[in-house]
Amino acid sequence: MSPFDDTRLDDPAALEAADHLLRRLAMAGARVRAELEASEDVLSGLASDGFRPRAVVAAGRDARLVRAVLEPVCPVPFLAWPGPGLPGWAGPLDLVVVLAGATEDLDAVSAAGEAVRRGCGLMVAAPEDSPVAIASAGLRHAIRLPSQSDDQLASAVAVLQALHQMDLGPEVDHKAVASMLDDVAIECSPNTDVSSNPAKELALVLADALPLVWGGSVLAARAARRVVEALRLASGRPALAADAGHLLPVLNQPPRDLFADPFDKPAEVRPALIVLDDGVDDPGVAEHRRKLEAKAQAHDVRVFTVTQANGTDIARYAALTQHGRYAAAYLGLGLGRYGTSSEDDPLEPGNPSEDPAW
């Protein structure tokens, strides 16, 4: 593992060199506001009108986030479709929702094109000249939310707002989401030193550890997946997000060798358990967390908890994800991967391959 230099986390020169990454994180709330403002004309004319689709199919980026929010409350069957095209049964009675960015996403383009071919109801969140917008142009009554950036969360919030107005999902309150992201930006600001900055503190925990990230609720589990993507990109190291049943065996670590000579052989790499707590009061979630923390304590594995128990579901998800992305940025900074001439972007991993179970 590359050595971690904790002094870089508060070093003005290093922070200035990584300013473009940290500034993008800080602007997350502004991007949500810009997305909803750009979609205001479309949303103002959007209502259910008594129409209810037979089913909703979501495709493209963050389709599983939309599913996590809608599935518990959507009055019709909901499916997140992970591949190209559409399920065989999708037709004119169904609504297809495609989330896409400015860059080409072949699966999303395929889903939009297939929706047009079959005459499905179609809603897309994509820039005007994007491949998905072009593919959906053949459907006269398609709804297009004009995305302003490649920020996956911002476009997802706009889609969720539209589905709420169609009586297919819960209230979103995008202003609360944006405000929560602003609060995280202040709390995790590069101008706040390690002693009072939770993201820098988490970066220190992960300096020489393999992250195991767990979220108990459906949305916290989605946040865990996003945090792990950012940690992998920032560090170039393995990181795992999974349910309790898969993480418990990994916590079975041997006792630390207190007399090991760090100059004789490399220090052992141990996991660190990161718990994302979104305040969901569920006995099953509480029991899984108890087992994880007990196993970690028994095997001398450090536990770090990120808590966001206030706000709407999507606002809590956004805050947990953003805390993790800030920590990833500071981890990459401490490892010397950011604030240099060649660096990857830890903030938007694009459209990574995901386990369909998620």
Coordinates of C-alpha atoms in Angstrom, one line a residue:
M1 CA 0.0 0.0 0.0
S2 CA 1.1 3.5 -0.7
P3 CA 2.1 5.4 2.5
F4 CA -0.5 7.9 3.8
D5 CA 0.7 11.4 4.7
D6 CA -1.8 12.8 7.1
T7 CA -0.2 16.3 7.0
R8 CA -1.5 16.7 3.4
L9 CA -5.1 16.9 4.8
D10 CA -4.4 20.3 6.3
D11 CA -1.6 21.4 4.0
P12 CA -2.8 24.6 2.1
A13 CA -0.7 23.7 -1.0
A14 CA -2.0 20.2 -1.3
L15 CA -5.6 21.3 -0.7
E16 CA -5.2 24.1 -3.3
A17 CA -3.9 21.5 -5.8
A18 CA -7.0 19.4 -5.3
D19 CA -9.3 22.4 -5.2
H20 CA -11.1 21.3 -8.5
L21 CA -12.2 18.0 -6.9
L22 CA -13.2 19.5 -3.5
R23 CA -15.0 22.4 -5.2
R24 CA -17.1 19.9 -7.3
L25 CA -18.1 18.2 -4.1
A26 CA -19.0 21.5 -2.5
M27 CA -21.2 22.5 -5.4
A28 CA -23.4 19.4 -5.1
G29 CA -26.3 21.3 -3.6
A30 CA -26.1 24.0 -6.3
R31 CA -26.3 21.3 -9.0
V32 CA -29.5 19.9 -7.4
R33 CA -31.0 23.4 -7.4
A34 CA -29.9 24.0 -11.0
E35 CA -31.4 20.7 -12.2
L36 CA -34.8 21.5 -10.7
E37 CA -34.7 25.0 -11.9
A38 CA -34.0 23.8 -15.5
S39 CA -36.9 21.3 -15.2
E40 CA -39.3 23.8 -13.7
D41 CA -41.3 24.3 -17.0
V42 CA -41.7 20.6 -17.6
L43 CA -42.6 19.9 -14.0
S44 CA -45.1 22.7 -13.8
G45 CA -47.2 21.0 -16.5
L46 CA -46.8 17.5 -15.1
A47 CA -49.6 15.8 -13.1
S48 CA -51.2 12.4 -12.9
D49 CA -54.4 13.4 -14.8
G50 CA -55.9 10.2 -13.4
F51 CA -53.6 8.1 -15.6
R52 CA -51.7 5.3 -13.9
P53 CA -49.3 3.1 -15.9
R54 CA -49.5 -0.7 -15.5
A55 CA -45.8 -0.7 -14.4
V56 CA -42.7 1.5 -14.2
V57 CA -39.4 0.4 -15.6
A58 CA -36.3 2.5 -14.7
A59 CA -33.1 2.2 -16.8
G60 CA -29.8 4.0 -17.0
R61 CA -27.7 5.6 -14.3
D62 CA -29.0 5.3 -10.7
A63 CA -32.1 3.4 -11.7
R64 CA -31.6 1.4 -8.6
L65 CA -31.6 4.5 -6.5
V66 CA -35.0 5.4 -8.0
R67 CA -36.1 1.9 -7.2
A68 CA -35.0 2.1 -3.6
V69 CA -37.0 5.3 -3.1
L70 CA -40.2 4.2 -5.0
E71 CA -40.4 0.5 -4.4
P72 CA -41.9 0.7 -0.9
V73 CA -44.6 3.1 -1.9
C74 CA -45.2 3.0 -5.7
P75 CA -48.8 2.0 -6.4
V76 CA -47.8 -0.1 -9.4
P77 CA -45.0 -2.7 -10.0
F78 CA -41.6 -1.1 -10.3
L79 CA -38.5 -2.6 -12.0
A80 CA -34.9 -1.4 -12.2
W81 CA -33.6 -2.8 -15.6
P82 CA -29.8 -3.3 -15.5
G83 CA -29.1 -4.1 -19.1
P84 CA -29.9 -3.0 -22.7
G85 CA -33.4 -3.0 -24.1
L86 CA -36.4 -3.6 -22.0
P87 CA -38.1 -6.6 -20.4
G88 CA -40.2 -8.5 -22.9
W89 CA -43.5 -7.6 -21.4
A90 CA -43.0 -3.8 -21.5
G91 CA -45.5 -2.1 -23.8
P92 CA -47.8 0.9 -24.3
L93 CA -49.4 0.6 -20.9
D94 CA -46.0 1.0 -19.1
L95 CA -43.8 4.0 -18.2
V96 CA -40.1 3.8 -18.9
V97 CA -37.8 6.1 -17.0
V98 CA -34.3 6.6 -18.4
L99 CA -31.6 8.5 -16.5
A100 CA -28.6 9.5 -18.6
G101 CA -25.8 12.0 -18.8
A102 CA -24.1 13.8 -21.6
T103 CA -21.7 10.9 -22.4
E104 CA -22.9 7.8 -24.3
D105 CA -24.5 5.1 -22.3
L106 CA -25.3 2.2 -24.7
D107 CA -27.7 0.5 -22.3
A108 CA -29.7 3.7 -21.7
V109 CA -29.8 4.5 -25.4
S110 CA -31.0 1.0 -26.1
A111 CA -33.7 1.3 -23.4
A112 CA -34.9 4.6 -24.8
G113 CA -34.9 3.4 -28.3
E114 CA -36.8 0.3 -27.4
A115 CA -39.4 2.3 -25.5
V116 CA -40.0 4.4 -28.6
R117 CA -40.3 1.3 -30.8
R118 CA -42.9 -0.3 -28.5
G119 CA -44.8 2.9 -27.9
C120 CA -44.2 2.9 -24.1
G121 CA -44.7 6.0 -22.0
L122 CA -41.3 7.5 -21.7
M123 CA -39.5 9.9 -19.3
V124 CA -35.9 10.8 -19.8
A125 CA -33.5 12.9 -17.8
A126 CA -30.8 13.9 -20.2
P127 CA -29.1 16.9 -21.8
E128 CA -30.8 18.1 -25.0
D129 CA -28.1 16.9 -27.4
S130 CA -27.3 13.7 -25.6
P131 CA -27.6 10.2 -27.3
V132 CA -30.5 9.3 -25.1
A133 CA -32.4 12.5 -25.9
I134 CA -31.8 11.9 -29.6
A135 CA -33.0 8.3 -29.3
S136 CA -36.2 9.4 -27.5
A137 CA -37.0 12.1 -30.0
G138 CA -39.2 9.8 -32.0
L139 CA -41.8 9.5 -29.3
R140 CA -44.1 12.5 -29.5
H141 CA -45.3 12.6 -26.0
A142 CA -42.0 11.7 -24.2
I143 CA -41.2 13.8 -21.1
R144 CA -37.6 15.1 -21.1
L145 CA -36.1 16.6 -18.0
P146 CA -33.2 18.8 -19.3
S147 CA -30.2 17.7 -17.2
Q148 CA -27.6 20.4 -16.6
S149 CA -24.7 18.2 -15.7
D150 CA -23.5 14.6 -15.3
D151 CA -24.4 14.7 -11.6
Q152 CA -26.3 11.4 -11.1
L153 CA -27.9 12.5 -7.8
A154 CA -29.2 15.8 -9.3
S155 CA -30.9 14.1 -12.2
A156 CA -32.3 11.4 -9.9
V157 CA -33.9 14.0 -7.7
A158 CA -35.5 15.7 -10.7
V159 CA -36.9 12.3 -11.8
L160 CA -38.2 11.5 -8.3
Q161 CA -39.9 14.9 -8.2
A162 CA -41.6 14.2 -11.6
L163 CA -42.8 10.8 -10.4
H164 CA -44.2 12.3 -7.2
Q165 CA -46.2 14.8 -9.2
M166 CA -47.6 11.8 -11.2
D167 CA -48.7 10.2 -7.9
L168 CA -46.1 7.4 -8.4
G169 CA -43.7 8.3 -5.6
P170 CA -43.2 10.1 -2.3
E171 CA -42.6 13.8 -1.8
V172 CA -38.9 14.6 -2.5
D173 CA -38.4 18.3 -1.4
H174 CA -35.4 19.0 -3.5
K175 CA -34.7 22.2 -1.5
A176 CA -34.1 20.0 1.6
V177 CA -31.8 17.7 -0.4
A178 CA -29.8 20.7 -1.6
S179 CA -29.7 22.2 1.9
M180 CA -28.4 18.9 3.3
L181 CA -25.7 18.8 0.8
D182 CA -24.7 22.3 1.6
D183 CA -24.5 21.3 5.3
V184 CA -22.2 18.4 4.5
A185 CA -20.0 20.8 2.4
I186 CA -19.6 23.1 5.5
E187 CA -19.0 20.2 7.9
C188 CA -16.4 18.5 5.6
S189 CA -14.8 21.7 4.2
P190 CA -11.1 21.6 3.5
N191 CA -10.8 24.6 5.7
T192 CA -11.9 22.6 8.7
D193 CA -9.0 20.7 10.2
V194 CA -8.7 17.0 11.0
S195 CA -9.8 17.4 14.7
S196 CA -13.3 18.6 13.7
N197 CA -13.8 17.3 10.2
P198 CA -15.6 13.9 10.0
A199 CA -14.5 13.2 6.4
K200 CA -10.8 13.8 7.2
E201 CA -11.2 11.7 10.3
L202 CA -12.7 8.8 8.3
A203 CA -9.8 9.2 5.8
L204 CA -7.4 8.7 8.7
V205 CA -9.3 5.5 9.7
L206 CA -8.9 4.2 6.2
A207 CA -5.3 5.2 5.7
D208 CA -4.0 1.7 6.2
A209 CA -7.3 -0.3 6.2
L210 CA -9.6 -2.1 3.8
P211 CA -13.0 -0.5 4.0
L212 CA -16.1 -2.6 4.7
V213 CA -19.1 -0.3 4.3
W214 CA -22.5 -1.3 5.6
G215 CA -25.9 0.4 5.4
G216 CA -28.8 -1.3 7.0
S217 CA -31.8 0.2 5.2
V218 CA -32.3 -0.1 1.4
L219 CA -31.2 3.5 0.8
A220 CA -28.2 3.3 3.2
A221 CA -27.1 0.2 1.3
R222 CA -27.3 2.2 -1.9
A223 CA -25.2 4.9 -0.3
A224 CA -22.7 2.3 0.8
R225 CA -22.3 1.1 -2.7
R226 CA -21.7 4.7 -3.9
V227 CA -19.2 5.3 -1.1
V228 CA -17.2 2.2 -2.0
E229 CA -17.0 3.2 -5.6
A230 CA -15.5 6.5 -4.6
L231 CA -13.1 4.9 -2.2
R232 CA -11.8 2.4 -4.8
L233 CA -11.2 5.2 -7.3
A234 CA -9.5 7.4 -4.8
S235 CA -7.2 4.8 -3.3
G236 CA -6.8 2.1 -6.0
R237 CA -7.4 -0.4 -3.2
P238 CA -10.2 -3.0 -2.7
A239 CA -13.3 -1.9 -0.8
L240 CA -16.5 -3.8 -0.1
A241 CA -20.1 -2.9 0.4
A242 CA -22.4 -5.8 1.2
D243 CA -25.1 -7.0 3.6
A244 CA -24.3 -8.2 7.1
G245 CA -24.2 -11.8 6.1
H246 CA -21.4 -11.2 3.7
L247 CA -19.4 -8.9 5.9
L248 CA -19.5 -10.9 9.1
P249 CA -17.0 -13.6 7.8
V250 CA -14.6 -10.9 6.7
L251 CA -14.5 -9.5 10.2
N252 CA -13.0 -12.8 11.5
Q253 CA -9.5 -11.3 11.8
P254 CA -6.5 -12.8 13.7
P255 CA -5.3 -11.0 16.8
R256 CA -2.8 -8.2 16.2
D257 CA 0.8 -9.0 16.7
L258 CA 1.8 -6.3 19.2
F259 CA 5.5 -7.3 18.9
A260 CA 5.7 -7.2 15.1
D261 CA 8.6 -5.2 13.8
P262 CA 7.2 -2.8 11.1
F263 CA 10.6 -2.4 9.6
D264 CA 11.1 -6.2 9.3
K265 CA 7.9 -6.8 7.2
P266 CA 5.0 -4.7 5.9
A267 CA 2.4 -3.9 8.5
E268 CA -0.7 -6.2 8.3
V269 CA -3.6 -4.7 6.5
R270 CA -6.8 -5.0 8.5
P271 CA -10.4 -4.1 7.6
A272 CA -12.3 -1.2 9.1
L273 CA -16.1 -1.3 9.4
I274 CA -17.9 1.8 8.2
V275 CA -21.5 2.0 9.3
L276 CA -23.8 4.3 7.4
D277 CA -26.7 5.1 9.8
D278 CA -29.7 6.8 8.2
G279 CA -31.8 6.6 11.4
V280 CA -34.2 3.9 10.1
D281 CA -35.9 2.4 13.2
D282 CA -36.2 -1.3 12.2
P283 CA -35.6 -4.3 14.5
G284 CA -33.9 -6.3 11.7
V285 CA -31.5 -3.5 10.9
A286 CA -30.7 -3.0 14.5
E287 CA -29.9 -6.7 15.0
H288 CA -27.7 -6.8 12.0
R289 CA -25.8 -3.8 13.2
R290 CA -25.4 -5.3 16.7
K291 CA -23.9 -8.5 15.2
L292 CA -21.5 -6.5 13.0
E293 CA -20.3 -4.2 15.8
A294 CA -19.9 -7.1 18.3
K295 CA -17.9 -9.2 15.8
A296 CA -15.7 -6.2 15.0
Q297 CA -15.1 -5.5 18.7
A298 CA -14.3 -9.2 19.3
H299 CA -11.7 -9.2 16.5
D300 CA -10.1 -5.8 17.1
V301 CA -11.6 -4.2 13.9
R302 CA -12.1 -0.5 14.1
V303 CA -15.7 0.8 13.6
F304 CA -16.5 4.3 12.3
T305 CA -20.1 5.4 12.1
V306 CA -21.5 8.1 9.8
T307 CA -24.9 9.2 11.0
Q308 CA -27.6 11.2 9.3
A309 CA -31.0 10.7 10.9
N310 CA -32.8 13.9 10.0
G311 CA -34.5 14.9 6.8
T312 CA -36.3 13.0 4.0
D313 CA -35.2 9.6 2.8
I314 CA -33.4 11.0 -0.3
A315 CA -31.8 13.8 1.7
R316 CA -30.4 11.4 4.2
Y317 CA -29.1 9.2 1.4
A318 CA -27.5 12.2 -0.3
A319 CA -25.8 13.3 3.0
L320 CA -24.4 9.8 3.7
T321 CA -23.1 9.5 0.2
Q322 CA -21.5 12.9 0.2
H323 CA -19.8 12.3 3.5
G324 CA -18.2 9.2 2.0
R325 CA -17.2 11.0 -1.2
Y326 CA -15.5 13.7 0.9
A327 CA -13.6 11.0 2.8
A328 CA -12.6 9.4 -0.5
A329 CA -11.2 12.7 -1.7
Y330 CA -9.2 13.2 1.5
L331 CA -8.0 9.6 1.3
G332 CA -6.7 10.1 -2.2
L333 CA -5.1 13.4 -1.1
G334 CA -3.3 11.7 1.8
L335 CA -2.1 8.9 -0.5
G336 CA -0.7 11.4 -3.0
R337 CA -3.2 10.4 -5.7
Y338 CA -4.9 13.8 -5.8
G339 CA -3.3 17.2 -5.8
T340 CA -0.9 16.0 -8.4
S341 CA -0.5 16.3 -12.2
S342 CA -2.3 13.0 -13.0
E343 CA -5.4 12.0 -11.1
D344 CA -8.7 10.2 -11.4
D345 CA -12.0 11.8 -10.4
P346 CA -13.3 10.1 -7.2
L347 CA -16.7 11.8 -7.4
E348 CA -18.6 10.4 -10.4
P349 CA -17.6 6.8 -11.2
G350 CA -19.7 6.9 -14.3
N351 CA -21.8 3.9 -14.9
P352 CA -20.0 1.0 -13.2
S353 CA -21.2 -2.6 -13.5
E354 CA -23.3 -3.4 -10.5
D355 CA -24.6 -6.5 -8.9
P356 CA -28.3 -6.9 -10.1
A357 CA -29.2 -7.8 -6.5
W358 CA -28.6 -4.2 -5.5

